[in-house]
Short mmCIF file of C-alpha atoms and ligand atoms in Angstrom, two decimals:
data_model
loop_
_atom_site.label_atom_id
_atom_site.label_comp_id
_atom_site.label_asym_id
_atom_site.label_seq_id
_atom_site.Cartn_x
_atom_site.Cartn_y
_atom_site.Cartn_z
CA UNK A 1 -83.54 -29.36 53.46
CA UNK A 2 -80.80 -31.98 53.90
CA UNK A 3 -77.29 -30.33 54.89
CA UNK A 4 -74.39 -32.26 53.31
CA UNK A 5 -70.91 -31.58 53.85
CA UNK A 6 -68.61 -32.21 51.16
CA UNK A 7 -64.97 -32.90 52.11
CA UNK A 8 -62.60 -32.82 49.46
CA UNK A 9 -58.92 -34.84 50.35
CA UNK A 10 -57.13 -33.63 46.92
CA UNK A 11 -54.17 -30.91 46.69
CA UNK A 12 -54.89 -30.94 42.86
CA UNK A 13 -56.91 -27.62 42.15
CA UNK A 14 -57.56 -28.48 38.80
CA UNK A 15 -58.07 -32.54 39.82
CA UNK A 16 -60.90 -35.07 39.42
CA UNK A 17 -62.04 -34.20 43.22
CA UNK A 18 -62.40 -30.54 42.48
CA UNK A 19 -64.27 -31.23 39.84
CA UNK A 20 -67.06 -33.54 41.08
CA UNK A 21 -66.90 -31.03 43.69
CA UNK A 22 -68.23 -28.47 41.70
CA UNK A 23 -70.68 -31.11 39.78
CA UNK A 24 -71.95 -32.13 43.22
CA UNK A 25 -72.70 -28.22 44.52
CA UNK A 26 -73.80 -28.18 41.13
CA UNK A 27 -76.60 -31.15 41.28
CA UNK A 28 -77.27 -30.27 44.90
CA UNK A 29 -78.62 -26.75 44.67
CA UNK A 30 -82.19 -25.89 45.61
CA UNK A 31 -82.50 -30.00 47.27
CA UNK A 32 -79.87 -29.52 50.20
CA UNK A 33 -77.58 -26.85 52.20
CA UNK A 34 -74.31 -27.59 50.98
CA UNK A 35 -71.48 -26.45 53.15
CA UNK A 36 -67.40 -27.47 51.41
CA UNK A 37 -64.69 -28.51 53.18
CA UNK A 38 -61.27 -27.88 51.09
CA UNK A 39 -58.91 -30.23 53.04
CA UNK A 40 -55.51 -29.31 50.90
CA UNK A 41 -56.57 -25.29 51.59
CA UNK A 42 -56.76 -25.54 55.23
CA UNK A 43 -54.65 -26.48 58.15
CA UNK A 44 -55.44 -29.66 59.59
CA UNK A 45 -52.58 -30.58 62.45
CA UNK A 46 -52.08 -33.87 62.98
CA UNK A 47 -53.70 -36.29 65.86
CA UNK A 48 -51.35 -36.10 68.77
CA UNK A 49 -53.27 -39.07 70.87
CA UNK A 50 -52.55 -36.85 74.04
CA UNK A 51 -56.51 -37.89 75.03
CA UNK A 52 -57.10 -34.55 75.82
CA UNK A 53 -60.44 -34.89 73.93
CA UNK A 54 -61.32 -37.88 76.68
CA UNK A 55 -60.57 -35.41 79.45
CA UNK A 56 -63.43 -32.61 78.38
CA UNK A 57 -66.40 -34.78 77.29
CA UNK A 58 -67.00 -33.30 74.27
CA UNK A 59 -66.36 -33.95 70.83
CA UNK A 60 -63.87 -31.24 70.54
CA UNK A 61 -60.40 -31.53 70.33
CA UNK A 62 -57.70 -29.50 72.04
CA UNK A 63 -55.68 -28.49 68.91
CA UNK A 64 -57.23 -25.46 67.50
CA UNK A 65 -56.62 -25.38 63.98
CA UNK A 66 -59.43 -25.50 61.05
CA UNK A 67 -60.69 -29.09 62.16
CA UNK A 68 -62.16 -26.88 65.29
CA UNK A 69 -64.44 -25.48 63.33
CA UNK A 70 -65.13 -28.92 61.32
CA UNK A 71 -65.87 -30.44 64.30
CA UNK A 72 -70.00 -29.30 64.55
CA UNK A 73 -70.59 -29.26 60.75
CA UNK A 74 -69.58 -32.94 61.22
CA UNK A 75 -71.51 -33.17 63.92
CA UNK A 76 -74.81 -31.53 63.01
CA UNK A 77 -75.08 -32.51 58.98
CA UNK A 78 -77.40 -35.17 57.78
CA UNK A 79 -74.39 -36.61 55.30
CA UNK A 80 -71.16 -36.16 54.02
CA UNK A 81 -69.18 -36.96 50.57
CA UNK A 82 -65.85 -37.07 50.38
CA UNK A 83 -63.97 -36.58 47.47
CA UNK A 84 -60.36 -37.86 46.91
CA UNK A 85 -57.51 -39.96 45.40
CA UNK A 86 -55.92 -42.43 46.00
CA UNK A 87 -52.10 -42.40 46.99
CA UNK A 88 -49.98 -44.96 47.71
CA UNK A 89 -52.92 -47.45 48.00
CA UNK A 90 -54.50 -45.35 50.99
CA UNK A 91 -56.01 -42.53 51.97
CA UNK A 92 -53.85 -39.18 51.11
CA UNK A 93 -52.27 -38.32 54.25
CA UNK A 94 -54.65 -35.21 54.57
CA UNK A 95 -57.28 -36.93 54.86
CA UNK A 96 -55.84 -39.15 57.25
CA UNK A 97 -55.60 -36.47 59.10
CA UNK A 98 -59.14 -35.88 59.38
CA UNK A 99 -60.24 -39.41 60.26
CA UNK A 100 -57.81 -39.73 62.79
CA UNK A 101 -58.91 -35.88 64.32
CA UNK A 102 -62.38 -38.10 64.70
CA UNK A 103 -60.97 -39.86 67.34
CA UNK A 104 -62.28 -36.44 69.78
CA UNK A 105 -66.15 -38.33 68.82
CA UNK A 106 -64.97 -41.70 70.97
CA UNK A 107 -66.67 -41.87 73.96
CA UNK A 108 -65.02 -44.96 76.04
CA UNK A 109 -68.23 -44.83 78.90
CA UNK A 110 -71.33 -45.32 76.43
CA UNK A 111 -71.50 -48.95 74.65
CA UNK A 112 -71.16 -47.81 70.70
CA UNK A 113 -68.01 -45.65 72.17
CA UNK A 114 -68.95 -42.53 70.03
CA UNK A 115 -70.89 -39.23 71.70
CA UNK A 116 -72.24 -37.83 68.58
CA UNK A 117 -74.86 -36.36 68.75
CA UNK A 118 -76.69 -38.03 65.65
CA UNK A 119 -75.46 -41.84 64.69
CA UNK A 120 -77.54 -41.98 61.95
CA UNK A 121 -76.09 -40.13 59.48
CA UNK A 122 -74.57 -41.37 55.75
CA UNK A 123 -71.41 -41.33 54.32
CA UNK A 124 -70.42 -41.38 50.49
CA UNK A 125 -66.60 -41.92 49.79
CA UNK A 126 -65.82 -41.53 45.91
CA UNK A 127 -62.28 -41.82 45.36
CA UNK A 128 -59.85 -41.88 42.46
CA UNK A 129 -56.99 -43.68 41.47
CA UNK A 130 -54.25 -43.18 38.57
CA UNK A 131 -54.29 -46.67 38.17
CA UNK A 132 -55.84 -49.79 40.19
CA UNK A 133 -56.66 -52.28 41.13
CA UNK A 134 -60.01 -50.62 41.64
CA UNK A 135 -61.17 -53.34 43.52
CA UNK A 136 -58.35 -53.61 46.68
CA UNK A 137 -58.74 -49.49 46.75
CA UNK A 138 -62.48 -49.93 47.28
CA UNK A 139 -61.93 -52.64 50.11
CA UNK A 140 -59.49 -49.91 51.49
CA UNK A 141 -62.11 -47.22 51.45
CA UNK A 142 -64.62 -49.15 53.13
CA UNK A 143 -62.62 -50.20 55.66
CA UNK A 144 -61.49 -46.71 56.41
CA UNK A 145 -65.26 -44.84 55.95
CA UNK A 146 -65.88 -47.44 58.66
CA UNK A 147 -63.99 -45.78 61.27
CA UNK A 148 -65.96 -42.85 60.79
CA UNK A 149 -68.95 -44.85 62.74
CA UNK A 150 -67.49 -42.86 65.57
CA UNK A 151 -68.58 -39.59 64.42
CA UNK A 152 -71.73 -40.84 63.66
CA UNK A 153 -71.93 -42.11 60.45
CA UNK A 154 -73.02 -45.41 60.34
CA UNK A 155 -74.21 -46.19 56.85
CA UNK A 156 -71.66 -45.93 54.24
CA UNK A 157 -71.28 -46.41 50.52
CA UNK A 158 -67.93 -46.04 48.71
CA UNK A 159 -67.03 -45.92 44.99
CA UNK A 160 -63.41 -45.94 43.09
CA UNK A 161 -62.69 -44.55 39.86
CA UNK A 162 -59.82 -45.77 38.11
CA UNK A 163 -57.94 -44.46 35.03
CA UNK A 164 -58.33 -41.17 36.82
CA UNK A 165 -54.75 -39.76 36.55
CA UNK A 166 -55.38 -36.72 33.76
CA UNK A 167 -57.04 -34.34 35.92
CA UNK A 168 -60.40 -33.53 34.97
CA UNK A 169 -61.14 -36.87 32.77
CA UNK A 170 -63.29 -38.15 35.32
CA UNK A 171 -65.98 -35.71 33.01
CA UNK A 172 -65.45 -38.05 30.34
CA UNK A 173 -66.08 -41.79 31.90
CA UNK A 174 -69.83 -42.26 31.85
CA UNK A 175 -70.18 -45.13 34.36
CA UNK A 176 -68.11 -43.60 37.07
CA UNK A 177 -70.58 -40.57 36.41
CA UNK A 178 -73.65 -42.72 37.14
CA UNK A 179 -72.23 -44.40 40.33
CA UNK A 180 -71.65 -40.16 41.29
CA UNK A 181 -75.11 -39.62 40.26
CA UNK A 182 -77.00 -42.52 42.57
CA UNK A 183 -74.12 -41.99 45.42
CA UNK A 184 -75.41 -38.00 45.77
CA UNK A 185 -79.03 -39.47 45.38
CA UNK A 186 -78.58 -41.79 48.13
CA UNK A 187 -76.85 -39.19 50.26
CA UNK A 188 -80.36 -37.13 49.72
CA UNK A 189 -82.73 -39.44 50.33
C1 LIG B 1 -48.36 -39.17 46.04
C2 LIG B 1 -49.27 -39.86 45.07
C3 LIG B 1 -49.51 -41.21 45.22
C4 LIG B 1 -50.36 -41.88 44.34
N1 LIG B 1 -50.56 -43.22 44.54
C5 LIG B 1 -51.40 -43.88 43.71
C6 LIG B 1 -51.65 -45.27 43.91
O1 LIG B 1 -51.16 -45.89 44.86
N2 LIG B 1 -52.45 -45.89 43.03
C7 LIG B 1 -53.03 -45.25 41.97
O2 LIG B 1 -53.78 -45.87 41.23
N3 LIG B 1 -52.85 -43.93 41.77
C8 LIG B 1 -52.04 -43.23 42.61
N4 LIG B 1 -51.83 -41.88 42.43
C9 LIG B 1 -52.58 -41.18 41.36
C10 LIG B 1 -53.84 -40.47 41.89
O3 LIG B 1 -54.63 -41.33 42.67
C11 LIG B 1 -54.70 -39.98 40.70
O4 LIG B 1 -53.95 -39.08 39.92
C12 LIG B 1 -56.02 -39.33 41.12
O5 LIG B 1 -56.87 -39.25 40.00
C13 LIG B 1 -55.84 -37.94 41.69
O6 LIG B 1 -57.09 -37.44 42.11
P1 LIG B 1 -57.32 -35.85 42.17
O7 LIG B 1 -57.21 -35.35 40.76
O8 LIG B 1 -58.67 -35.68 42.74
O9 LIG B 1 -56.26 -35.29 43.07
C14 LIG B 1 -50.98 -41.18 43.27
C15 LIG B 1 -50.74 -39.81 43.12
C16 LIG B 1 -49.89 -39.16 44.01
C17 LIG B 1 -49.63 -37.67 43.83
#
């Protein structure tokens, strides 16, 4: 079985990330090993670019918070989905957080700059905004799910859900649904 790792970027409990959370464990159970990554319930310190990670050839970093023990699941999964909004036309500062914590993968001696351990693993970024425009926050996403390429994840796909300020009403909006649907079948495949 495929091991995903969901990684949710929302503080909103009862938001639209939580719930496509659940809908993903949901869809996912039986077909993959699902391990969740709460982002808003942990503690996530962030990057302090002191290169300590270039010093011990590893993709570890030397701030031990939760991210420590993020570090293999990332490593070792065949995909992960993140879940989460949009705020202030980027990526919530938690989840900033994260990518930047990535920066322990970059390898500056080997030629792709990353020592993963597996490169050839997928990414699905599903975010959601209160508002728009839909299609600058998706040109956003990609660009950041791109700089996850250093932790091995080299084939992305992102989708943006707009309208999405009431939380939960991302149950009610059919197409956003579907792109869910084929974006966990994709991750799967
Ligand atoms: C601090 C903050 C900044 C936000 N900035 C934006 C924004 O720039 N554009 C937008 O469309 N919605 C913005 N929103 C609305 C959220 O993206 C929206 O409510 C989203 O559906 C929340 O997802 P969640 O329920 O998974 O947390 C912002 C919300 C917050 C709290």
């Amino acid at each position: 079985m495929k091991k995903i790792l969901i990684v949710n970027g929302s503080k909103r409990k009862n938001g639209n990330s939580y719930a496509l959370e659940k809908v993903a464990c949901e869809k996912l159970n039986g077909k993959a090993d699902v391990i969740t990554f709460n982002i808003g319930e942990k503690d996530v310190k962030v990057c302090q670019a002191c290169d300590g990670c270039k010093r011990q050839h590893t993709p570890n970093c030397v701030i031990k918070d939760d991210f420590t023990a993020l570090i293999p699941e990332m490593d070792k999964c065949d995909a992960m989905l993140i879940l989460a909004p949009v705020h202030w036309d980027q990526f919530p500062a938690q989840l900033k957080a994260v990518l930047d914590r990535t920066y322990s993968f970059m390898d500056f001696s080997q030629q792709d700059f990353s020592m993963a351990s597996r490169k050839d693993k997928k990414l699905g970024g599903y975010f959601f905004a209160g508002f728009g425009p839909v299609d600058v926050y998706t040109n956003m996403v990609e660009t950041n799910l791109k700089s996850f390429a250093t932790a091995g994840f080299r084939q992305y796909m992102a989708h943006v859900a707009g309208n999405a300020n009431v939380p939960g009403s991302i149950m009610e909006k059919a197409d956003d649904l579907k792109a869910f649907d084929d974006m966990i079948a994709w991750l799967i495949a």
